[in-house]
Amino acid sequence: MSEQVTLTVDALGGDHAPGVVLDGVAAALAEDADLHIVLCGPADTVEPFCAEHERCRAVATTEFIAMDEHPANAVRKKKDSSLVVGCRLVKEGEASGFFSAGSTGACLAAATLVMGRIKGVSRPALCTVIPSPAKPVVMCDVGANADCKPEYLVQFAQMATIYMEQVIGVNEPKAALLNIGEEDTKGSAFAQEAFALLKEQVPNFVGNGEGNDILPGNYDIFVTDGFTGNVCLKTIEGTSKTLFKALKDIFYSSTVTKLGALTIKGGLKDLMAQVSPDTYGGAPLLGVKGACIVGHGSSNATAIKNGIHTTAKIVRTNVSEMIAETVLGGTSAKSAETADRVAAKAR
Amino acid sequence: MSEQVTLTVDALGGDHAPGVVLDGVAAALAEDADLHIVLCGPADTVEPFCAEHERCRAVATTEFIAMDEHPANAVRKKKDSSLVVGCRLVKEGEASGFFSAGSTGACLAAATLVMGRIKGVSRPALCTVIPSPAKPVVMCDVGANADCKPEYLVQFAQMATIYMEQVIGVNEPKAALLNIGEEDTKGSAFAQEAFALLKEQVPNFVGNGEGNDILPGNYDIFVTDGFTGNVCLKTIEGTSKTLFKALKDIFYSSTVTKLGALTIKGGLKDLMAQVSPDTYGGAPLLGVKGACIVGHGSSNATAIKNGIHTTAKIVRTNVSEMIAETVLGGTSAKSAETADRVAAKAR
C-alpha cells in the first residue's frame, strides 16, 4: 500500500478539457487505490463525475482562465477559477499537490502566487523530462524564468537532481550546463559565470553539454535559463514531428512502401511513444510549496493520467521537503550520499 | 558563362583534411569552369595537387591552427597558417572569398581580424541554412556572437534576408524572431527589446517564431543571438541523428523488418540528405569584407565542394556589397522592392 495522497486537478486544463481530464482522472484513480482527487471545475462537469467515482470530491468553480490571458493578471483577478482554487486548496492543506494541463503561464503564476515559494528558493523552475529513445533526460528551466541570473542555475541543478533521483529513479545523475562548446571557458558571459558557480556549488555538475548532447542522453540533467530551455524543448518537438511526418510521406508513397512500412509499424509506434511528451504527462514546477505539475496543452487522457501519477510521486517522495533542506544549505541524506559518490568520481 | 571568381581554400580545414578538401576542390573546379582556386596549406600537399589541376594555384604555408586552440590568440600568433593566409589573400585582393572547414572560432577570428568588417556592420554573424525536409530555413546568428545586444539582431535580419534572396533564391523571405511564445509581448527582456527594433526597422519581419516552427519551415529566417542559435542548431542535429539511429535499430531488428526497410531505403536516403548539413556545405560569416564560408568540421568531399560553390555564389551575387549598402541606411534595389512587397502583405 502506498501513502494516501490527495491532489487537486483542474478539470478545465488543456485543449481537450474537460473530456480527456475526466478520463485521465478516472484512469489514475483506478490504477492507484491510495489516490484521492479533488476535482475543480464547473458544477455540471465535476459533480456528476465525482458522484460516480470513489475517492473523488467535486469543488465547483465559476471562472475560467483562457490560454491567451495575461497569466499573473488573470490569476489575481479570477480567484474562483479552477486553476486558482486548485492551488489554494493545496495552500490550505486540503491537498498536497496540483495538476493542470492549462495555460503554462497561468499555472506558473498561480502556483507561485497562491502556493508560494519554498523558503530559500530564488526562482521556482519548470523542469521537464525530454523524451529520448536513449534514456530520460531532464532539463531545467524550460520556461518559468525567461530572464535568469547565473546564480539561479545552481538551485535549478539542485532541484533537478532531487527530482531525477526521487521521481525518475536515476541515481547519481550527471548535471551539465547547456552551453555552446565543451571546454570550461566557452559560452556567453552568462554561461561562463553560471559554469563557475555550478562547479563550486553542485557536486554532481560535470561540465558543459551542447545541444547535440541532449537527445543522445550524454548527460542526465541539462541546466539552463528558461529562454534557452524553452527554445530547445520546442525545437526537439518540432524536429521529431517534422521527421516523423516526412517518414510517413515516404511510407505512403507507393504500394510497395506501404507493405514495407507494415513490417516496422510496431517498432515505429514504440519509438514515437518514446519521444512523445505524453509519457511523463507534464513538467513539475520545482521550488513551490507542495507539488505542481503542468501538463502539455495537447494532453490526451493517458498524458493526464501519467501527469497525475507523477504529481502523486512527487508528494510521496517528499521532493519539496528535500528541496527545502537542500536550498537551506543542508543537503538531504540521499543527495548528500550522491554528492559524495559523484564528487569521488568527478573528472 | 559565369563571372570569373577566385577563392582561397584552407587545405587543412576539417576533421578529414587534407584528403576530402582536395577531392572537394577538384570536384568544384570540374563543375565550375569559371572558378579559380588558391589552395593554402603545406607545400607537399598543395603543390603536387595544383600541378595536376587547372585553375588552381598553390600557396605554401607553414603553420596550422588546431581545433582546440584559442581562436583569436592563434590567429594573431600563427600568421603563416593556411587559415590566416587564406583570409589575407582576400584582404589583399588576390581572391574574393575564402572557404575553410577548420575551427569555426578560428575562422571567425581570422575573417574578422584579417578581412575586416564591412563599414557600418556592428557584428559579423554566422548564418546557416537549417536543413529541413520542408524547405530551406535560414538562422542567424548561430554562434559568432555568444553575447548580443538587441540592436545587433536588426542587422542579422537584414544580412540574412540578402543571403536568402541572393544565394538561396527565396524571394520575399519572412523573418521571425526566435522567441518563447508567439504573442508580441512574449519572451525575455532581450527578446522583447529586439522585437520592438525588428518591427520598426526590418520590413520583412513578421513577428515571433518558436522552436517548433523551425524545422517545419513556418518562417524563412529565424533571427537570434549566437548562443541560442548555436544551441538550437546543435539540438536539431542531435535530434535528427538520434532518431535516425533509433530507426536503423528498428530496421535491423529482424529479417522481416530488414526486408521492409529495403522498400523505403531510397526514400529514407533522400530524407537523410535533406536534413544533412552537407547539402549547403557551410555557413557564411556575413558582414565581413569579402565572402567567408565556414564548413562543418565533419565535412566530406561533397560538403567541401558545395561550400566552395556557395562561396562563389556569394561573390557573384554581390552579397557583401548589398550588405554594405543596406547597413549604411540605403537599401539595395532588390531588398527595397522586397521590402515594399512584404510590407504591403504584412499581417
XYZ file of C-alpha atoms in Angstrom:
694
model
C 0.000 0.000 0.000
C 1.306 3.439 -0.875
C 0.904 6.543 1.193
C -2.573 8.110 0.885
C -2.301 11.208 -1.288
C -4.856 13.874 -2.140
C -4.353 16.005 -5.249
C -6.360 18.810 -6.819
C -6.948 18.587 -10.570
C -8.027 21.403 -12.875
C -10.925 19.943 -14.888
C -10.657 22.788 -17.415
C -6.928 22.496 -18.185
C -5.907 21.535 -21.715
C -7.024 21.807 -25.304
C -9.333 18.809 -24.963
C -10.743 19.575 -21.493
C -12.841 18.544 -19.724
C -13.316 15.224 -21.608
C -9.721 13.933 -21.509
C -9.207 15.304 -17.988
C -12.135 13.286 -16.629
C -10.930 10.162 -18.471
C -7.409 10.707 -17.126
C -8.655 11.182 -13.555
C -10.786 8.030 -13.783
C -7.816 6.030 -15.070
C -5.465 7.392 -12.397
C -7.958 6.572 -9.603
C -8.394 3.063 -10.985
C -4.623 2.456 -11.049
C -3.811 3.928 -7.631
C -6.058 2.804 -4.770
C -4.429 5.285 -2.378
C -5.067 8.315 -4.548
C -7.768 10.882 -3.761
C -8.726 13.638 -6.179
C -10.358 16.998 -5.565
C -11.699 17.939 -8.971
C -12.102 21.691 -9.578
C -14.320 22.962 -12.367
C -17.887 23.884 -13.357
C -20.518 22.222 -11.160
C -22.233 20.487 -14.081
C -18.945 18.883 -15.082
C -17.304 17.900 -11.805
C -20.350 16.971 -9.663
C -21.825 14.199 -11.835
C -18.331 12.758 -12.379
C -17.458 12.708 -8.667
C -20.842 11.181 -7.795
C -19.870 8.219 -9.939
C -16.254 7.835 -8.803
C -14.850 6.826 -5.437
C -12.158 8.898 -3.802
C -13.142 11.914 -5.905
C -14.563 15.113 -4.446
C -16.062 17.927 -6.511
C -15.262 21.576 -5.860
C -17.419 23.757 -8.085
C -15.732 26.852 -9.528
C -17.247 29.582 -11.655
C -14.358 31.128 -13.567
C -12.005 30.018 -16.331
C -8.548 31.265 -17.351
C -8.052 31.025 -21.106
C -4.745 30.243 -22.836
C -4.329 33.783 -24.162
C -4.927 35.734 -20.929
C -2.109 37.565 -19.202
C -1.091 34.951 -16.614
C -0.453 36.996 -13.481
C -3.367 39.377 -14.101
C -5.780 36.506 -14.729
C -4.646 34.696 -11.576
C -5.067 37.843 -9.467
C -8.487 38.619 -10.937
C -10.131 35.227 -11.348
C -9.993 33.936 -7.799
C -12.759 31.432 -8.431
C -11.148 29.831 -11.457
C -10.472 26.069 -11.359
C -6.755 26.799 -11.597
C -6.548 29.270 -8.701
C -8.885 27.229 -6.486
C -6.810 24.082 -7.183
C -3.686 25.854 -5.952
C -5.459 27.448 -2.992
C -6.650 24.073 -1.684
C -3.018 22.916 -1.652
C -2.004 26.071 0.181
C -4.790 25.447 2.747
C -3.659 21.864 3.276
C -6.692 20.158 1.775
C -4.474 18.571 -0.847
C -0.737 18.011 -1.269
C -0.331 18.658 -4.961
C -1.970 20.178 -8.028
C -2.198 19.090 -11.651
C -3.361 21.099 -14.670
C -2.861 20.893 -18.411
C -3.988 24.515 -18.767
C -2.021 27.632 -19.735
C 1.571 27.115 -18.575
C 1.962 30.792 -17.756
C -1.211 30.852 -15.636
C -0.233 27.610 -13.831
C 3.196 29.028 -13.011
C 1.663 32.293 -11.834
C -1.000 30.552 -9.721
C 1.456 28.089 -8.169
C 3.960 30.825 -7.366
C 1.463 33.436 -6.150
C -1.012 31.131 -4.381
C 1.010 28.120 -3.198
C 4.133 30.220 -2.642
C 7.868 29.628 -2.931
C 9.802 27.297 -0.664
C 11.858 29.422 1.724
C 15.307 29.976 0.226
C 14.337 29.216 -3.369
C 15.142 32.240 -5.563
C 13.002 31.209 -8.504
C 10.781 28.159 -8.942
C 11.712 26.471 -12.213
C 9.922 24.319 -14.732
C 11.666 21.011 -15.093
C 10.840 18.530 -17.818
C 11.791 15.065 -18.920
C 12.956 15.277 -22.509
C 11.525 12.184 -24.132
C 14.514 10.446 -25.703
C 14.833 6.993 -27.259
C 18.123 6.658 -25.359
C 17.059 7.357 -21.778
C 15.215 10.018 -19.793
C 16.982 13.369 -19.791
C 15.871 16.178 -17.526
C 16.063 19.854 -18.476
C 15.572 22.747 -16.062
C 14.401 25.539 -16.541
C 12.219 25.142 -19.626
C 10.245 28.346 -19.422
C 9.359 29.608 -15.966
C 12.151 32.214 -15.996
C 12.862 33.857 -19.347
C 15.370 36.128 -17.610
C 17.787 34.468 -15.214
C 20.769 35.415 -13.108
C 23.646 32.911 -13.233
C 23.159 32.026 -9.552
C 19.607 30.757 -10.191
C 21.113 27.890 -12.159
C 22.722 26.448 -9.026
C 19.285 25.883 -7.497
C 17.911 24.644 -10.825
C 20.636 21.969 -10.776
C 19.943 21.056 -7.142
C 16.191 20.823 -7.665
C 16.503 18.843 -10.904
C 18.887 16.415 -9.188
C 16.374 15.703 -6.422
C 13.585 15.266 -8.997
C 15.661 12.916 -11.120
C 16.695 10.777 -8.163
C 13.341 10.612 -6.409
C 10.816 10.658 -9.215
C 12.582 9.413 -12.354
C 14.662 6.980 -10.311
C 18.075 7.788 -11.768
C 20.844 7.598 -9.186
C 23.864 9.878 -9.300
C 22.554 11.938 -12.230
C 25.244 13.850 -14.094
C 24.301 17.506 -14.461
C 25.631 19.606 -17.366
C 25.295 23.273 -18.220
C 23.702 23.735 -21.650
C 26.365 25.709 -23.484
C 27.946 26.271 -26.914
C 31.211 24.396 -26.572
C 32.516 21.734 -24.242
C 35.562 23.488 -22.852
C 35.218 25.158 -19.455
C 35.866 28.623 -20.852
C 33.243 28.517 -23.629
C 29.984 30.378 -23.929
C 28.313 33.684 -23.243
C 29.254 35.804 -20.230
C 26.145 34.404 -18.512
C 27.134 30.795 -19.220
C 30.708 31.348 -18.047
C 29.520 32.834 -14.779
C 26.974 30.034 -14.280
C 29.694 27.464 -15.015
C 31.921 28.805 -12.241
C 29.069 28.770 -9.702
C 27.877 25.302 -10.672
C 31.407 23.928 -10.459
C 31.829 25.395 -6.999
C 28.442 24.536 -5.533
C 26.951 21.497 -7.274
C 28.778 18.225 -6.584
C 27.181 16.303 -9.458
C 27.950 19.051 -12.008
C 30.181 17.563 -14.686
C 30.737 20.478 -17.095
C 29.308 21.892 -20.321
C 26.963 19.983 -22.599
C 25.823 21.057 -26.061
C 22.571 20.885 -27.998
C 23.640 17.684 -29.714
C 24.232 16.003 -26.340
C 20.585 16.247 -25.279
C 18.674 13.609 -27.215
C 21.512 11.053 -27.172
C 21.368 11.386 -23.363
C 25.059 12.171 -22.948
C 24.187 13.784 -19.605
C 21.231 13.174 -17.284
C 20.420 16.783 -16.461
C 20.785 19.942 -18.555
C 20.645 23.166 -16.600
C 19.826 26.355 -18.483
C 17.878 29.609 -18.351
C 14.169 29.368 -19.132
C 14.511 31.094 -22.511
C 17.131 28.749 -23.947
C 15.453 25.722 -22.330
C 12.083 26.525 -23.822
C 13.507 27.154 -27.308
C 15.415 23.890 -27.032
C 12.449 21.814 -25.877
C 10.204 23.146 -28.635
C 12.985 22.661 -31.205
C 13.182 18.980 -30.259
C 9.396 18.652 -30.548
C 9.326 20.385 -33.926
C 12.233 18.338 -35.263
C 10.740 14.977 -34.190
C 7.326 15.873 -35.540
C 8.690 17.036 -38.897
C 10.873 13.960 -39.340
C 8.032 11.564 -38.439
C 5.785 13.372 -40.917
C 8.425 13.074 -43.637
C 8.774 9.357 -42.836
C 5.033 8.885 -43.097
C 5.096 10.511 -46.537
C 7.788 8.033 -47.597
C 5.728 5.116 -46.272
C 2.627 6.232 -48.132
C 4.411 6.905 -51.404
C 3.611 3.541 -53.077
C 2.011 0.134 -52.516
C 5.426 -1.430 -52.020
C 6.497 1.104 -49.385
C 3.134 0.686 -47.643
C 3.775 -3.046 -47.361
C 7.319 -2.402 -46.180
C 6.045 0.052 -43.588
C 3.791 -2.633 -42.115
C 6.856 -4.609 -41.013
C 8.193 -1.794 -38.872
C 4.864 -0.384 -37.741
C 5.199 -1.823 -34.234
C 8.753 -0.627 -33.726
C 7.937 2.807 -35.056
C 4.935 3.132 -32.765
C 7.176 2.311 -29.796
C 9.721 4.893 -30.946
C 7.051 7.548 -31.322
C 5.833 6.736 -27.802
C 9.401 7.060 -26.509
C 9.722 10.575 -27.885
C 6.180 11.614 -27.025
C 5.775 14.273 -24.330
C 2.743 12.279 -23.078
C 4.890 9.597 -21.431
C 5.639 11.697 -18.390
C 2.465 13.706 -18.631
C 3.822 17.048 -17.565
C 6.551 19.199 -16.125
C 6.836 19.937 -12.409
C 7.307 23.476 -11.220
C 10.031 22.825 -8.662
C 10.554 25.185 -5.753
C 6.941 25.870 -4.784
C 5.367 24.646 -1.551
C 3.585 21.429 -2.480
C 3.713 19.672 -5.818
C 2.600 21.378 -9.006
C 2.662 19.675 -12.386
C 1.831 21.430 -15.633
C 0.657 19.143 -18.421
C 1.070 19.713 -22.156
C -1.900 21.650 -23.565
C -2.438 18.897 -26.136
C -2.515 16.162 -23.464
C -4.663 13.102 -24.109
C -6.203 11.019 -21.313
C -3.023 8.930 -20.931
C -0.908 12.049 -20.533
C -3.330 13.388 -17.905
C -3.240 10.064 -16.055
C 0.573 9.977 -16.151
C 0.752 13.598 -15.023
C -1.446 12.813 -12.015
C 0.715 9.785 -11.146
C 3.849 11.932 -11.374
C 2.279 14.548 -9.101
C 1.462 11.817 -6.555
C 5.028 10.511 -6.778
C 6.484 13.966 -6.137
C 4.337 14.170 -2.983
C 5.146 10.637 -1.813
C 8.893 11.016 -2.334
C 9.000 14.321 -0.433
C 10.598 16.261 -3.269
C 9.568 19.652 -1.886
C 10.871 18.838 1.600
C 14.198 17.739 0.143
C 14.422 20.916 -1.922
C 13.719 22.967 1.210
C 16.544 21.229 3.095
C 18.977 21.498 0.190
C 18.491 25.197 -0.522
C 18.790 25.999 3.156
C 22.345 24.766 2.917
C 21.799 21.368 4.415
C 21.506 18.545 1.950
C 19.071 15.690 2.210
C 20.596 12.378 3.232
C 20.249 10.845 -0.208
C 21.503 13.895 -2.062
C 24.462 14.092 0.260
C 25.307 10.461 -0.382
C 25.016 11.008 -4.111
C 27.094 14.127 -3.857
C 29.864 12.209 -2.150
C 29.807 9.416 -4.709
C 29.722 11.783 -7.655
C 32.429 14.003 -6.214
C 34.658 10.968 -5.768
C 34.244 10.084 -9.416
C 34.161 13.582 -10.874
C 36.520 14.304 -13.693
C 29.407 31.701 -68.746
C 29.524 32.863 -65.142
C 31.686 35.601 -63.765
C 35.314 34.525 -63.170
C 35.840 34.075 -59.436
C 38.978 33.373 -57.444
C 38.647 31.854 -53.960
C 41.181 30.830 -51.336
C 40.673 27.420 -49.742
C 42.210 26.174 -46.487
C 43.654 22.749 -47.347
C 43.963 21.904 -43.640
C 40.400 22.709 -42.590
C 38.229 19.896 -41.285
C 38.412 16.569 -39.490
C 39.279 14.711 -42.697
C 41.682 17.268 -44.206
C 43.522 17.443 -46.458
C 42.075 14.395 -48.307
C 38.443 15.461 -48.571
C 39.425 19.110 -49.142
C 41.475 18.205 -52.204
C 38.685 15.985 -53.516
C 36.163 18.763 -52.917
C 38.338 21.367 -54.684
C 38.829 19.044 -57.667
C 35.083 18.444 -57.905
C 34.243 22.148 -57.607
C 36.784 23.082 -60.326
C 35.358 20.385 -62.588
C 31.803 21.675 -62.165
C 32.546 25.390 -62.497
C 34.752 26.351 -65.445
C 34.957 29.963 -64.272
C 36.242 29.115 -60.811
C 39.869 29.652 -59.760
C 41.251 28.332 -56.503
C 44.232 29.480 -54.447
C 44.959 26.484 -52.233
C 46.701 27.293 -48.941
C 48.495 24.570 -46.991
C 51.735 22.620 -46.594
C 53.898 22.677 -49.743
C 53.956 18.888 -50.070
C 50.148 18.820 -50.062
C 49.145 21.813 -52.174
C 51.941 21.929 -54.774
C 51.540 18.437 -56.293
C 47.749 18.900 -56.343
C 47.886 22.280 -58.090
C 50.417 20.978 -60.601
C 47.817 18.468 -61.705
C 44.774 20.742 -61.724
C 43.961 23.699 -63.966
C 42.860 26.987 -62.416
C 44.457 26.037 -59.135
C 47.397 27.887 -57.594
C 49.355 26.674 -54.566
C 50.355 28.973 -51.716
C 52.587 27.099 -49.296
C 52.039 27.818 -45.613
C 53.985 26.512 -42.642
C 51.615 26.765 -39.692
C 48.414 25.061 -38.583
C 45.652 26.157 -36.190
C 44.195 23.175 -34.338
C 40.549 22.841 -33.286
C 41.327 23.319 -29.587
C 43.459 26.473 -29.810
C 42.187 29.788 -28.506
C 40.833 31.314 -31.738
C 41.922 34.953 -31.525
C 45.309 34.152 -29.962
C 46.060 31.515 -32.586
C 45.092 33.862 -35.411
C 47.313 36.644 -34.049
C 50.263 34.315 -33.483
C 50.177 31.946 -36.436
C 50.383 34.411 -39.290
C 51.633 31.763 -41.709
C 48.776 29.336 -41.061
C 46.660 28.227 -44.030
C 43.652 29.870 -42.397
C 45.217 33.296 -41.826
C 46.963 33.342 -45.217
C 43.671 32.391 -46.920
C 41.962 35.412 -45.350
C 44.928 37.730 -46.001
C 44.898 36.975 -49.729
C 41.238 38.058 -49.818
C 42.108 41.225 -47.928
C 44.917 41.917 -50.437
C 42.573 41.425 -53.385
C 44.159 38.261 -54.764
C 40.897 36.416 -54.150
C 37.293 37.422 -53.479
C 36.294 34.814 -50.950
C 37.602 32.211 -48.516
C 36.440 28.722 -47.579
C 37.559 26.543 -44.669
C 36.093 23.609 -42.760
C 38.521 24.280 -39.901
C 37.862 25.510 -36.363
C 34.776 27.747 -36.504
C 36.174 30.026 -33.824
C 39.489 30.474 -35.649
C 37.750 31.080 -38.996
C 35.531 33.742 -37.434
C 38.506 35.356 -35.727
C 40.651 35.301 -38.891
C 37.872 36.616 -41.112
C 37.001 39.396 -38.680
C 40.567 40.370 -37.768
C 42.218 39.898 -41.178
C 39.489 40.525 -43.770
C 37.753 43.102 -41.577
C 34.171 44.198 -41.007
C 32.083 45.950 -43.623
C 31.738 49.601 -42.614
C 28.589 50.040 -40.526
C 28.228 46.373 -39.536
C 28.236 46.104 -35.720
C 28.953 42.392 -35.566
C 29.527 39.914 -38.388
C 27.191 36.961 -37.873
C 27.257 33.296 -38.776
C 24.261 32.436 -40.879
C 23.272 28.899 -41.700
C 20.744 27.033 -43.738
C 18.905 24.645 -41.428
C 18.468 21.517 -43.489
C 14.724 20.791 -43.374
C 12.636 18.301 -45.323
C 10.083 21.098 -45.779
C 12.194 23.874 -47.296
C 15.413 25.758 -46.596
C 15.259 27.812 -43.413
C 17.982 30.317 -42.556
C 19.088 31.058 -38.999
C 21.322 33.951 -37.998
C 23.389 34.171 -35.728
C 24.369 30.576 -34.994
C 27.498 31.173 -32.977
C 29.654 34.136 -33.930
C 28.279 36.292 -31.097
C 27.514 34.483 -27.841
C 26.692 37.842 -26.284
C 24.489 40.168 -28.283
C 22.783 43.495 -27.861
C 19.178 43.617 -29.148
C 20.144 46.090 -31.875
C 22.563 43.595 -33.477
C 19.566 41.472 -34.432
C 18.338 44.143 -36.829
C 21.481 43.767 -38.932
C 21.359 39.968 -38.574
C 17.868 40.085 -40.123
C 18.991 42.431 -42.906
C 22.057 40.338 -43.755
C 20.154 37.040 -43.632
C 17.485 38.487 -45.921
C 20.069 39.430 -48.549
C 21.700 35.984 -48.262
C 18.374 34.189 -48.583
C 17.312 36.208 -51.614
C 20.616 36.186 -53.471
C 22.156 32.842 -52.610
C 19.308 30.526 -51.573
C 16.987 32.114 -54.114
C 13.970 32.662 -51.873
C 12.106 35.859 -52.683
C 10.376 37.898 -50.013
C 11.654 35.773 -47.138
C 9.635 36.124 -43.940
C 11.903 36.861 -40.979
C 10.884 35.854 -37.439
C 12.492 36.438 -34.066
C 13.233 33.142 -32.295
C 11.271 33.514 -29.077
C 9.290 31.581 -26.473
C 5.735 32.494 -27.370
C 4.038 33.905 -30.438
C 2.462 37.000 -28.964
C 4.292 40.296 -29.451
C 4.835 40.779 -25.703
C 6.402 37.370 -25.011
C 9.965 36.490 -24.139
C 12.972 37.652 -22.197
C 13.753 41.351 -21.782
C 16.326 40.912 -24.576
C 13.767 39.333 -26.925
C 11.167 41.995 -26.210
C 13.631 44.767 -26.966
C 14.805 43.022 -30.141
C 11.176 42.537 -31.195
C 10.475 46.267 -30.992
C 13.580 47.158 -33.025
C 12.931 44.498 -35.675
C 9.323 45.608 -36.046
C 10.422 49.197 -36.520
C 13.384 48.661 -38.814
C 13.014 45.413 -40.778
C 10.209 45.461 -43.359
C 10.106 41.686 -43.840
C 9.954 40.996 -40.092
C 6.710 39.140 -39.372
C 6.856 38.531 -35.600
C 7.895 35.854 -33.132
C 8.593 32.252 -34.093
C 9.186 29.356 -31.707
C 11.476 26.349 -31.634
C 8.784 24.129 -33.119
C 8.396 26.491 -36.089
C 11.946 25.939 -37.325
C 12.045 22.521 -38.970
C 8.514 22.727 -40.393
C 9.714 25.930 -42.116
C 6.908 28.131 -40.797
C 9.187 31.134 -41.417
C 12.087 31.569 -43.833
C 14.503 33.314 -41.491
C 14.967 32.978 -37.732
C 16.927 35.788 -36.122
C 18.518 35.163 -32.744
C 21.595 35.720 -30.610
C 24.567 33.440 -31.310
C 24.141 31.491 -28.077
C 20.515 30.478 -28.617
C 21.124 29.926 -32.345
C 24.050 27.610 -31.730
C 22.203 25.590 -29.072
C 19.237 25.331 -31.425
C 21.255 24.240 -34.452
C 23.081 21.554 -32.486
C 19.821 20.414 -30.876
C 18.342 19.838 -34.339
C 21.446 17.899 -35.394
C 21.401 15.762 -32.238
C 17.680 15.089 -32.527
C 17.848 14.041 -36.194
C 20.870 11.848 -35.595
C 19.331 10.116 -32.572
C 16.034 9.472 -34.349
C 17.734 8.095 -37.467
C 19.832 5.813 -35.267
C 16.720 4.569 -33.470
C 15.069 3.934 -36.846
C 18.081 1.976 -38.024
C 17.841 -0.199 -34.913
C 14.193 -0.913 -35.735
C 15.097 -1.815 -39.322
C 17.819 -4.196 -38.226
C 15.709 -5.880 -35.536
C 14.586 -8.902 -37.635
C 14.709 -10.427 -41.119
C 11.200 -9.195 -41.820
C 11.977 -5.611 -40.825
C 15.165 -5.749 -42.889
C 13.121 -6.696 -45.949
C 10.567 -4.000 -45.140
C 13.344 -1.448 -44.766
C 14.559 -2.242 -48.298
C 11.330 -0.812 -49.728
C 11.871 2.607 -48.197
C 15.665 2.694 -48.420
C 15.640 5.142 -51.331
C 13.152 7.496 -49.733
C 14.975 7.401 -46.439
C 18.291 8.166 -48.090
C 16.729 11.226 -49.739
C 15.311 12.345 -46.392
C 18.661 11.949 -44.681
C 20.259 14.015 -47.458
C 17.599 16.698 -46.992
C 18.446 17.067 -43.316
C 22.199 16.698 -43.784
C 24.323 19.777 -43.087
C 26.454 18.748 -46.094
C 23.859 19.927 -48.617
C 24.825 23.569 -48.286
C 28.390 22.858 -47.281
C 28.861 25.570 -44.736
C 27.737 28.737 -43.071
C 28.709 32.200 -44.313
C 30.062 34.771 -41.912
C 28.030 37.734 -43.099
C 29.280 41.278 -42.542
C 32.976 40.813 -43.365
C 34.638 42.349 -46.408
C 34.636 39.572 -48.996
C 32.967 36.198 -48.705
C 33.863 33.779 -45.922
C 32.250 30.366 -45.553
C 32.924 28.046 -42.639
C 32.310 24.387 -43.371
C 31.253 21.732 -40.864
C 34.292 20.058 -39.269
C 32.977 16.658 -40.328
C 32.593 17.761 -43.976
C 33.021 15.130 -46.674
C 34.188 15.962 -50.210
C 30.631 16.787 -51.339
C 30.181 19.212 -48.470
C 33.505 20.885 -49.318
C 32.516 21.147 -52.978
C 29.111 22.622 -52.067
C 30.753 25.025 -49.642
C 33.072 26.281 -52.370
C 30.151 26.703 -54.788
C 28.239 28.664 -52.133
C 31.276 30.899 -51.544
C 31.480 31.580 -55.295
C 27.760 32.369 -55.391
C 28.096 34.861 -52.537
C 30.833 36.628 -54.520
C 28.941 36.551 -57.825
C 25.693 37.819 -56.332
C 27.443 40.721 -54.569
C 26.144 39.828 -51.126
C 28.805 41.867 -49.316
C 28.184 44.933 -51.465
C 24.453 44.700 -50.817
C 25.078 44.355 -47.081
C 27.296 47.428 -47.182
C 24.576 49.473 -48.920
C 21.831 48.215 -46.588
C 23.610 48.878 -43.304
C 24.601 52.335 -44.457
C 20.901 53.152 -44.464
C 20.295 52.798 -48.144
C 18.737 49.565 -49.244
C 19.766 47.664 -52.315
C 17.280 47.843 -55.163
C 16.124 44.266 -54.760
C 15.844 44.463 -50.990
C 13.865 47.646 -51.280
C 11.499 46.042 -53.767
C 11.086 43.055 -51.476
C 10.557 45.299 -48.521
C 7.742 47.085 -50.328
C 6.078 43.837 -51.336
C 6.391 42.299 -47.904
C 5.207 45.444 -46.171
C 2.139 45.500 -48.390
C 1.288 41.949 -47.376
C 2.391 42.079 -43.750
C -0.071 40.828 -41.195
